[in-house]
Structures are given as structure tokens and as C-alpha cells.
Amino acid sequence: MSSEVPTTPAAPTPAHGAGAGRFLRGAARVLAAAGLAVDAYLHAHLAGQYDAVTADISQGTLFRIEAGMAALAALLVLVWRRWPSDLFAWAVATGGVALLLIYRYADIGAWGPFPNMYEPVWFGEKRAAVVAQAVAMVATVYLLLFRPPRTRDGHLH
């Protein structure tokens, strides 16, 4: 019989855990920015094709607004690494996915200044946009849920 007390495996050292967390957050930022950049490109590229779909504002104009917001969100999520930029990026990506799916599957008609944007078909750019937005949405959810710990003086670990 041995008198040794069984021990549990040691927890990862803070340096190891912090490095893995930093890598995952960096990867999430790159994925979010890439998804948003693809979203921005596709909306800017397609905007002219939707200028004829109009009410007080054209669908092409809305596509240009989406392109600008997605480009800004991509830049912010990479450069200003704070929760407000992550939240803005999440909102742009999630709003894009939601609107794309709504107007793909539901004919809600024109409402207010917005035209009827119902388009019940899938095509390459639409598929690419929904995948890019979904990737950005999942990546920003990770960024929002797994915030790095702060020290007592407010700095990140």
C-alpha cells in the first residue's frame, strides 16, 4: 500500500490559458471581419441591380447602406477591440441574416419608406452573403460572450 495522495492534474498556467484565449479571440476577429468584408463587397456589387426596386428609398440604396455598415463593422472589429464595436458588428451581421431570410421566405410587401424586397430565390451571391453574415454573427457572439478578464486597473490580461 502506498501512502501517496492522488493528485489531480494541474490547471493550465495563466500564460498558457491566456495565449489560447488570445489566439481564439484573434481568430474570431479575423473571421468576423472577413465575413463582414464579404458582406460589404456583395452588397456594394449588387446595389446597382436593385436601384429599380423603390418606394421612398430604393433597395439599391439600402444595399449601399448595408455595404457601408458592414465595411465599418469589419474595420472596427479589427481595430477598436472593445465590446461596442463587437456589438455593432454582431448587429450588422445578425440584421443582415435576418432581413435576407425574411425577404427570401416572406412577402411582407412595402412598408413605410421601404420597397417590397421579396425575392423568393437563392442564387450564388445571396448564398455567399448569408454564409458570410452567419460566420460574422457566430464569431461576434464568441467575442461578446468570452471577454478577456481585466486587471484591477482596468487593463486586459
CSV table of C-alpha atoms in Angstrom, one decimal:
chain,number,residue,atom,x,y,z
A,1,MET,CA,0.0,0.0,0.0
A,2,SER,CA,1.3,3.4,-0.9
A,3,SER,CA,0.9,6.4,1.3
A,4,GLU,CA,0.9,8.8,-1.6
A,5,VAL,CA,-2.1,11.0,-2.0
A,6,PRO,CA,-3.5,11.0,-5.6
A,7,THR,CA,-3.4,14.4,-7.1
A,8,THR,CA,-5.5,16.0,-9.8
A,9,PRO,CA,-3.9,17.3,-13.0
A,10,ALA,CA,-2.6,20.9,-12.6
A,11,ALA,CA,-4.7,23.6,-14.2
A,12,PRO,CA,-3.2,25.4,-17.2
A,13,THR,CA,-0.9,28.2,-16.2
A,14,PRO,CA,-2.3,31.7,-16.8
A,15,ALA,CA,0.3,32.3,-19.6
A,16,HIS,CA,-0.9,29.1,-21.5
A,17,GLY,CA,-4.6,29.8,-21.0
A,18,ALA,CA,-4.2,33.5,-21.9
A,19,GLY,CA,-2.3,32.6,-25.1
A,20,ALA,CA,-5.0,30.2,-26.2
A,21,GLY,CA,-7.7,32.7,-25.4
A,22,ARG,CA,-5.9,35.4,-27.3
A,23,PHE,CA,-5.5,33.1,-30.3
A,24,LEU,CA,-9.2,32.2,-30.3
A,25,ARG,CA,-10.2,35.9,-29.9
A,26,GLY,CA,-7.9,36.9,-32.7
A,27,ALA,CA,-9.3,34.1,-35.0
A,28,ALA,CA,-12.8,35.2,-34.2
A,29,ARG,CA,-11.9,38.8,-35.0
A,30,VAL,CA,-10.5,37.8,-38.4
A,31,LEU,CA,-13.5,35.6,-39.2
A,32,ALA,CA,-15.9,38.3,-38.2
A,33,ALA,CA,-14.0,40.9,-40.3
A,34,ALA,CA,-13.8,38.6,-43.3
A,35,GLY,CA,-17.5,37.8,-43.2
A,36,LEU,CA,-18.4,41.4,-42.9
A,37,ALA,CA,-16.0,42.3,-45.7
A,38,VAL,CA,-17.6,39.8,-48.0
A,39,ASP,CA,-21.0,41.1,-47.0
A,40,ALA,CA,-19.9,44.6,-47.8
A,41,TYR,CA,-18.5,43.7,-51.2
A,42,LEU,CA,-21.5,41.7,-52.2
A,43,HIS,CA,-24.0,44.4,-51.2
A,44,ALA,CA,-21.9,47.1,-53.0
A,45,HIS,CA,-21.5,44.9,-56.0
A,46,LEU,CA,-25.3,44.1,-56.3
A,47,ALA,CA,-26.6,47.6,-55.3
A,48,GLY,CA,-27.0,48.9,-58.9
A,49,GLN,CA,-29.1,45.9,-59.9
A,50,TYR,CA,-31.7,46.8,-57.2
A,51,ASP,CA,-32.0,50.6,-57.8
A,52,ALA,CA,-35.3,50.0,-59.7
A,53,VAL,CA,-36.9,48.4,-56.7
A,54,THR,CA,-38.1,51.5,-55.0
A,55,ALA,CA,-40.5,53.3,-52.7
A,56,ASP,CA,-39.3,56.4,-50.9
A,57,ILE,CA,-35.9,54.7,-50.8
A,58,SER,CA,-34.5,52.2,-53.3
A,59,GLN,CA,-33.4,48.7,-52.4
A,60,GLY,CA,-30.1,49.6,-54.1
A,61,THR,CA,-29.7,52.5,-51.6
A,62,LEU,CA,-30.4,50.1,-48.8
A,63,PHE,CA,-27.7,47.7,-50.2
A,64,ARG,CA,-25.2,50.6,-50.2
A,65,ILE,CA,-26.1,51.4,-46.6
A,66,GLU,CA,-25.6,47.8,-45.7
A,67,ALA,CA,-22.3,47.7,-47.6
A,68,GLY,CA,-21.1,50.8,-45.7
A,69,MET,CA,-22.2,49.5,-42.3
A,70,ALA,CA,-20.6,46.1,-42.9
A,71,ALA,CA,-17.3,47.7,-44.0
A,72,LEU,CA,-17.3,49.9,-40.9
A,73,ALA,CA,-18.1,47.0,-38.7
A,74,ALA,CA,-15.3,44.9,-40.3
A,75,LEU,CA,-12.8,47.7,-39.6
A,76,LEU,CA,-14.0,48.4,-36.1
A,77,VAL,CA,-13.9,44.7,-35.0
A,78,LEU,CA,-10.2,44.6,-36.1
A,79,VAL,CA,-9.0,48.0,-35.0
A,80,TRP,CA,-11.1,49.0,-32.0
A,81,ARG,CA,-11.2,45.8,-29.9
A,82,ARG,CA,-13.9,46.8,-27.5
A,83,TRP,CA,-17.4,45.4,-26.8
A,84,PRO,CA,-19.2,48.3,-28.5
A,85,SER,CA,-17.5,47.5,-31.8
A,86,ASP,CA,-18.2,43.8,-31.3
A,87,LEU,CA,-21.8,44.5,-30.6
A,88,PHE,CA,-22.1,46.8,-33.7
A,89,ALA,CA,-20.5,44.0,-35.8
A,90,TRP,CA,-22.9,41.5,-34.4
A,91,ALA,CA,-25.9,43.7,-35.0
A,92,VAL,CA,-24.9,44.3,-38.7
A,93,ALA,CA,-24.3,40.6,-39.3
A,94,THR,CA,-27.4,39.4,-37.5
A,95,GLY,CA,-29.6,42.1,-39.0
A,96,GLY,CA,-28.3,41.1,-42.5
A,97,VAL,CA,-29.0,37.4,-41.9
A,98,ALA,CA,-32.5,38.2,-40.5
A,99,LEU,CA,-33.5,40.5,-43.4
A,100,LEU,CA,-32.1,38.2,-46.0
A,101,LEU,CA,-34.1,35.3,-44.7
A,102,ILE,CA,-37.3,37.3,-44.1
A,103,TYR,CA,-37.3,38.7,-47.7
A,104,ARG,CA,-36.4,35.3,-49.1
A,105,TYR,CA,-39.3,33.4,-47.4
A,106,ALA,CA,-41.9,36.1,-46.6
A,107,ASP,CA,-43.6,38.6,-48.9
A,108,ILE,CA,-44.3,41.3,-46.4
A,109,GLY,CA,-44.8,43.9,-49.1
A,110,ALA,CA,-43.6,47.5,-49.0
A,111,TRP,CA,-43.8,49.3,-45.6
A,112,GLY,CA,-43.2,52.8,-44.8
A,113,PRO,CA,-40.3,54.2,-47.0
A,114,PHE,CA,-39.0,50.7,-47.8
A,115,PRO,CA,-39.8,48.9,-51.0
A,116,ASN,CA,-41.1,45.4,-51.3
A,117,MET,CA,-37.9,43.4,-51.3
A,118,TYR,CA,-39.4,39.9,-51.6
A,119,GLU,CA,-37.1,37.7,-53.7
A,120,PRO,CA,-38.1,34.0,-53.3
A,121,VAL,CA,-35.0,32.6,-55.0
A,122,TRP,CA,-31.5,31.6,-54.0
A,123,PHE,CA,-28.5,32.5,-56.2
A,124,GLY,CA,-24.7,32.5,-55.7
A,125,GLU,CA,-24.3,35.9,-54.3
A,126,LYS,CA,-27.3,35.5,-51.9
A,127,ARG,CA,-25.9,32.2,-50.6
A,128,ALA,CA,-22.4,33.7,-50.2
A,129,ALA,CA,-23.9,36.7,-48.3
A,130,VAL,CA,-25.9,34.6,-45.9
A,131,VAL,CA,-22.9,32.4,-45.2
A,132,ALA,CA,-20.6,35.4,-44.7
A,133,GLN,CA,-23.1,37.1,-42.4
A,134,ALA,CA,-23.6,33.9,-40.4
A,135,VAL,CA,-19.9,33.4,-40.0
A,136,ALA,CA,-19.6,37.0,-38.8
A,137,MET,CA,-22.6,36.6,-36.5
A,138,VAL,CA,-21.2,33.4,-34.8
A,139,ALA,CA,-17.7,35.0,-34.5
A,140,THR,CA,-19.0,38.1,-32.9
A,141,VAL,CA,-21.2,36.1,-30.5
A,142,TYR,CA,-18.0,34.4,-29.3
A,143,LEU,CA,-16.3,37.8,-28.9
A,144,LEU,CA,-19.2,39.1,-26.9
A,145,LEU,CA,-19.6,36.1,-24.6
A,146,PHE,CA,-15.9,35.4,-24.0
A,147,ARG,CA,-14.5,38.7,-22.9
A,148,PRO,CA,-10.9,38.6,-21.6
A,149,PRO,CA,-10.6,39.3,-17.8
A,150,ARG,CA,-9.5,42.7,-16.7
A,151,THR,CA,-7.0,43.5,-14.0
A,152,ARG,CA,-7.9,45.8,-11.1
A,153,ASP,CA,-6.5,48.8,-13.0
A,154,GLY,CA,-8.9,48.1,-15.9
A,155,HIS,CA,-6.3,46.7,-18.4
A,156,LEU,CA,-6.8,43.4,-20.2
A,157,HIS,CA,-4.9,40.3,-19.3
